[in-house]
mmCIF file with all atom_site columns, C-alpha atoms in Angstrom:
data_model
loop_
_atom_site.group_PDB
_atom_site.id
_atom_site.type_symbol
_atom_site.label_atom_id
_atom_site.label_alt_id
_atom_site.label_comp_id
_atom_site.label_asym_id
_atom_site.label_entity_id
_atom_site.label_seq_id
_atom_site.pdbx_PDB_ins_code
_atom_site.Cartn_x
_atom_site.Cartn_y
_atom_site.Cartn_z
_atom_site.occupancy
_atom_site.B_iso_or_equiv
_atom_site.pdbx_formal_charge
_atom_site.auth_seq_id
_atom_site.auth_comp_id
_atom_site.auth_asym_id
_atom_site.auth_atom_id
_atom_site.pdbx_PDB_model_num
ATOM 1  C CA . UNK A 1 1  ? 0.000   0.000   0.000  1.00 0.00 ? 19  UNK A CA 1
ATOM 2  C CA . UNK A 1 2  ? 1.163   3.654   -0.716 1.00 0.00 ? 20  UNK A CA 1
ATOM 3  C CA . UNK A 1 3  ? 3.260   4.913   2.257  1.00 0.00 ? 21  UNK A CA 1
ATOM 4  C CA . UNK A 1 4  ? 1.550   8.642   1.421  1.00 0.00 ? 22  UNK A CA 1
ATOM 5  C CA . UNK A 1 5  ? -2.521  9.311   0.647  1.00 0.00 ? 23  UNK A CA 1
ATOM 6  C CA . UNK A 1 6  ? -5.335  11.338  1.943  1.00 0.00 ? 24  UNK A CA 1
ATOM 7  C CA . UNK A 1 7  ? -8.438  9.186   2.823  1.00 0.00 ? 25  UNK A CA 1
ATOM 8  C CA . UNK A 1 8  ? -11.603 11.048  1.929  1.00 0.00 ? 26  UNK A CA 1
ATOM 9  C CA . UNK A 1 9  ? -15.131 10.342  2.031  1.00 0.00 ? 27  UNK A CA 1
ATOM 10 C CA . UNK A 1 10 ? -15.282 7.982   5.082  1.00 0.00 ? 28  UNK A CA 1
ATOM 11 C CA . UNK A 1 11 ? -17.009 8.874   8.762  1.00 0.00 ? 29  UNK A CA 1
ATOM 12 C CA . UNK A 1 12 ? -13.497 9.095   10.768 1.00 0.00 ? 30  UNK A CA 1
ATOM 13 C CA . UNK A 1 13 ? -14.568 7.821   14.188 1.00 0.00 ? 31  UNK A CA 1
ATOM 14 C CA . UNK A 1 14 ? -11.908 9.211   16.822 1.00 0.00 ? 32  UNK A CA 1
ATOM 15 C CA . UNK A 1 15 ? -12.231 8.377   20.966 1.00 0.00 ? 33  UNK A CA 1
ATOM 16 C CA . UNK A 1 16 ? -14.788 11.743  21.136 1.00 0.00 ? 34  UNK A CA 1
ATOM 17 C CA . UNK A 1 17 ? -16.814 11.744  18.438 1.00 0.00 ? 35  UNK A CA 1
ATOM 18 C CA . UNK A 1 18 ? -17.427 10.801  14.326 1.00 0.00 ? 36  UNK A CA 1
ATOM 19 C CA . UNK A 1 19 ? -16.697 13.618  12.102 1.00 0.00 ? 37  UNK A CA 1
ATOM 20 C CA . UNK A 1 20 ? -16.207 13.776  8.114  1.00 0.00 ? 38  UNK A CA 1
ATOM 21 C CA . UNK A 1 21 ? -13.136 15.413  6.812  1.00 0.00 ? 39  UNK A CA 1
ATOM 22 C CA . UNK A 1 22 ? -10.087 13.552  5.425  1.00 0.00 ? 40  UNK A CA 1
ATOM 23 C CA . UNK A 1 23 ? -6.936  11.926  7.152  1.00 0.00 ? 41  UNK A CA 1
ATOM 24 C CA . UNK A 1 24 ? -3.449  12.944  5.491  1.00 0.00 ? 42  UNK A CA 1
ATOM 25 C CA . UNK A 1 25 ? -1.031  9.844   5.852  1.00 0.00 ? 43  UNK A CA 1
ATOM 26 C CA . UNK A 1 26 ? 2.403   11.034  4.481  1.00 0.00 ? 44  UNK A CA 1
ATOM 27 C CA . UNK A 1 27 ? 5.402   8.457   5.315  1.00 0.00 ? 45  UNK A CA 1
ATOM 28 C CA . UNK A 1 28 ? 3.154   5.795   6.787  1.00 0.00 ? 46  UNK A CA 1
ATOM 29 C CA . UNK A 1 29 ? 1.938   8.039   9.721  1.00 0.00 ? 47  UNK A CA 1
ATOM 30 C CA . UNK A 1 30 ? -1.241  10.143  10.347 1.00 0.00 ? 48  UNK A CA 1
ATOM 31 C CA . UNK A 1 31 ? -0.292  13.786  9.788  1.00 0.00 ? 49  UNK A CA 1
ATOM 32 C CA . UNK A 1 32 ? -3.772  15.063  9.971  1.00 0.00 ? 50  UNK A CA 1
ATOM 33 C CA . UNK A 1 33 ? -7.476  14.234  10.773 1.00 0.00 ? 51  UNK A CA 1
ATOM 34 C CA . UNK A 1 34 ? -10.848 16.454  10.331 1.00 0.00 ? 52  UNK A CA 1
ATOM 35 C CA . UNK A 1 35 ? -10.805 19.351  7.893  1.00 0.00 ? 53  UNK A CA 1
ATOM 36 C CA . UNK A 1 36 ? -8.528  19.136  4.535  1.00 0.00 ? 54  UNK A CA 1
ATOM 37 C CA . UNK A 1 37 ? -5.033  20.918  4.671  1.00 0.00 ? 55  UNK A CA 1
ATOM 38 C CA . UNK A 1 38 ? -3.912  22.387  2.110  1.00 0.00 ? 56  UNK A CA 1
ATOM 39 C CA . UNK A 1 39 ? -0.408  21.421  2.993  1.00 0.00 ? 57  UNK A CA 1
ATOM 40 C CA . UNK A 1 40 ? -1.329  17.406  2.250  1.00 0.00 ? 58  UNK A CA 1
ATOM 41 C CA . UNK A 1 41 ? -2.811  18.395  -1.284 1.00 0.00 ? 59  UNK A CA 1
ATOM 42 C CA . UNK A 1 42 ? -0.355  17.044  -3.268 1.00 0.00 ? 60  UNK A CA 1
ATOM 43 C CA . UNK A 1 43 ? -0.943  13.693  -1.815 1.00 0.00 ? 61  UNK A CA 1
ATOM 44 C CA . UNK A 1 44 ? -2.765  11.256  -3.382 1.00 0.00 ? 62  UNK A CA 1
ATOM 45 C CA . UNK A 1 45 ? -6.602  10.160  -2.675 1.00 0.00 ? 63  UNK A CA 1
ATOM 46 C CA . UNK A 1 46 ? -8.084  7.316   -1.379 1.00 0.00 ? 64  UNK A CA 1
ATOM 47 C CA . UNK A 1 47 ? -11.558 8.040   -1.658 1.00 0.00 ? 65  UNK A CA 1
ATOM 48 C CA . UNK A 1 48 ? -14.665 6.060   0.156  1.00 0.00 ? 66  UNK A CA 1
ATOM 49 C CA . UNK A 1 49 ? -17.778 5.848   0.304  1.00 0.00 ? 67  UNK A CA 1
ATOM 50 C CA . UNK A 1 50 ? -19.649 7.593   2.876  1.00 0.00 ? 68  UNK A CA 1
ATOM 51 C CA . UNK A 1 51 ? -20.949 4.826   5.028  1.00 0.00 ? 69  UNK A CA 1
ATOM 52 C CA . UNK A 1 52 ? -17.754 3.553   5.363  1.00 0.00 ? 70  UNK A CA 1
ATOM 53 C CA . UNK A 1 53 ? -15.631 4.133   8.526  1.00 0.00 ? 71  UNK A CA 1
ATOM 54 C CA . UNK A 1 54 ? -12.374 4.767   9.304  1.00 0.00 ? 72  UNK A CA 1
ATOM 55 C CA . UNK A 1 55 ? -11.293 3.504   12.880 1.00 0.00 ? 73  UNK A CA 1
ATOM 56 C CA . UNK A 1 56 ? -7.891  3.378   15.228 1.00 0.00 ? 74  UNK A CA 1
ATOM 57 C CA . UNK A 1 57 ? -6.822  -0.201  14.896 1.00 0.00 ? 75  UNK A CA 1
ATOM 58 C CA . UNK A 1 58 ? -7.634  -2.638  17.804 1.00 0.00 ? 76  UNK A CA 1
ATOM 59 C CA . UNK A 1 59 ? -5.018  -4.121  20.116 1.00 0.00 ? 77  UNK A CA 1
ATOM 60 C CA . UNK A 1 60 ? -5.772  -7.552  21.567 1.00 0.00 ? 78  UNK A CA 1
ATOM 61 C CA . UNK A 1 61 ? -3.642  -7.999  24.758 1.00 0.00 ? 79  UNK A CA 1
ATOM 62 C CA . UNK A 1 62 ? -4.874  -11.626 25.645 1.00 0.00 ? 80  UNK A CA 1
ATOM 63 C CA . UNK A 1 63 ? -4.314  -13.784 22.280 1.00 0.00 ? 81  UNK A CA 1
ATOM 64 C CA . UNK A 1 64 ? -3.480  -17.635 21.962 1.00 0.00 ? 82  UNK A CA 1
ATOM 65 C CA . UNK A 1 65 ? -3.575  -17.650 18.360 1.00 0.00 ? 83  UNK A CA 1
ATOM 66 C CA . UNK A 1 66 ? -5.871  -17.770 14.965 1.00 0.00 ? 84  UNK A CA 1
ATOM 67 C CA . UNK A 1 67 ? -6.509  -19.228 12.201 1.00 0.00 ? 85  UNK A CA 1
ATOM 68 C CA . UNK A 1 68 ? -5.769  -22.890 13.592 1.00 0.00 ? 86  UNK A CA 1
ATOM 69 C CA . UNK A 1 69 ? -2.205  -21.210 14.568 1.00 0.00 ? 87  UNK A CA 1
ATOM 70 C CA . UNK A 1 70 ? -1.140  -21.014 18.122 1.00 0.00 ? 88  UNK A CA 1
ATOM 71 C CA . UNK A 1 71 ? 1.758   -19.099 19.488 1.00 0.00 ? 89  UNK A CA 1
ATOM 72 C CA . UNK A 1 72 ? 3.018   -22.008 21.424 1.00 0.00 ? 90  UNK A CA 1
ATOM 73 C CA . UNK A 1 73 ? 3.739   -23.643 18.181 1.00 0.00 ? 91  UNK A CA 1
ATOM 74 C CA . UNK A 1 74 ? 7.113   -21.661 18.224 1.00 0.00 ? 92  UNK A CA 1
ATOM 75 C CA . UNK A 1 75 ? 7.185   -21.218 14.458 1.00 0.00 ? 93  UNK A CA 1
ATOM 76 C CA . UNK A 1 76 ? 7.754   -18.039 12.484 1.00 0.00 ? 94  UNK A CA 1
ATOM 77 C CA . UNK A 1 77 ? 5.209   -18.731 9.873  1.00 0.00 ? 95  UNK A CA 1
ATOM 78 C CA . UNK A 1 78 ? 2.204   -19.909 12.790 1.00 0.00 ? 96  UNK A CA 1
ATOM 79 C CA . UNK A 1 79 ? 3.139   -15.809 13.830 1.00 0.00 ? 97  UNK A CA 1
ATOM 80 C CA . UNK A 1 80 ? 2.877   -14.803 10.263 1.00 0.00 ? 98  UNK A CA 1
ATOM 81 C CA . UNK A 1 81 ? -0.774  -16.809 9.814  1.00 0.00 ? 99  UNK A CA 1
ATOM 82 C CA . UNK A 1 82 ? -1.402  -15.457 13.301 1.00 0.00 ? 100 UNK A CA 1
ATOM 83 C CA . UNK A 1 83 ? -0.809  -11.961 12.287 1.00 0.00 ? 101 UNK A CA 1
ATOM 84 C CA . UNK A 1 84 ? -2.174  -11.425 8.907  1.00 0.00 ? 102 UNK A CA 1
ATOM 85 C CA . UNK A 1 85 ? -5.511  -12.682 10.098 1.00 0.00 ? 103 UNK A CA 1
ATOM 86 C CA . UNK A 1 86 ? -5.790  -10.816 13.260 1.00 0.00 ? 104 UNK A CA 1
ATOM 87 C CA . UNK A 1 87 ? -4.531  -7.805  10.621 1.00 0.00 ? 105 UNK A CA 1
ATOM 88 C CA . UNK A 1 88 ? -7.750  -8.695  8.305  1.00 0.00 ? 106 UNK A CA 1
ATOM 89 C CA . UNK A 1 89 ? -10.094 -8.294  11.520 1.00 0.00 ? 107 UNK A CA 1
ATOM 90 C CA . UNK A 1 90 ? -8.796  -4.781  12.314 1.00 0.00 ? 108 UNK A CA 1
ATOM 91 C CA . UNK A 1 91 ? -6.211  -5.713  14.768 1.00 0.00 ? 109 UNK A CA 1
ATOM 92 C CA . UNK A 1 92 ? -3.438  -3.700  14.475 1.00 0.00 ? 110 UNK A CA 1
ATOM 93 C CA . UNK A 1 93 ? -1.201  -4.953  17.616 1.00 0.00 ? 111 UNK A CA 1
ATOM 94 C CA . UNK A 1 94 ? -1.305  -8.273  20.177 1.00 0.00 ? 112 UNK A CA 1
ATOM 95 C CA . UNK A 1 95 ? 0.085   -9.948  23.013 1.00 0.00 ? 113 UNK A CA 1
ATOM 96 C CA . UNK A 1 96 ? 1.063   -13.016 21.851 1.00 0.00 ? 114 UNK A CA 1
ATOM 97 C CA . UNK A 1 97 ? 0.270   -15.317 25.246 1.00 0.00 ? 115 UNK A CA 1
ATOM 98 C CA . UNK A 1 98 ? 1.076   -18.642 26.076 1.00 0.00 ? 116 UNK A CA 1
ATOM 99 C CA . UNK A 1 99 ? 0.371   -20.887 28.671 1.00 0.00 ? 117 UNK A CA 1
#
């Protein structure tokens, strides 16, 4: 995915309240949210429709594993299986636990 975009068109929900605007991503990180600046114009868009919604990623801080993977199986790729679905649900960060 492109390291530098404006999302527009989405509801942006934030920990306050859901507002429209844009977000400006420039280098992989959120520059700005709400109103469009004019000093992220030159970015590219990512536009979408208007009931979609853009949320802060979800951290799950008790996980054994997914997708018949389990972090006890002490294997690189059972993490990569592990993470890429928990990435496809929204989740952004873990705990890997064990027992």
């Amino acid at each position: 995915m492109m390291q530098s975009y404006r999302i527009t068109g989405a509801q942006i929900v934030t920990k306050e309240i859901v507002l429209e605007g844009e977000i400006a991503v420039e280098c992989g990180k959120i520059r700005a949210v709400g109103e469009p600046d004019s000093a992220f114009s030159h970015l590219p868009i990512v536009e979408y429709h208007h009931s979609d919604r853009v949320i802060p990623g979800f951290i799950d801080t008790h996980i054994h594993g997914s997708s018949g993977c389990d972090v006890m199986d002490a294997e690189i790729e059972s993490l990569k299986v592990i993470t890429s679905s928990l990435y496809r649900q929204g989740v952004t960060a873990f705990l890997a636990t064990t027992m």
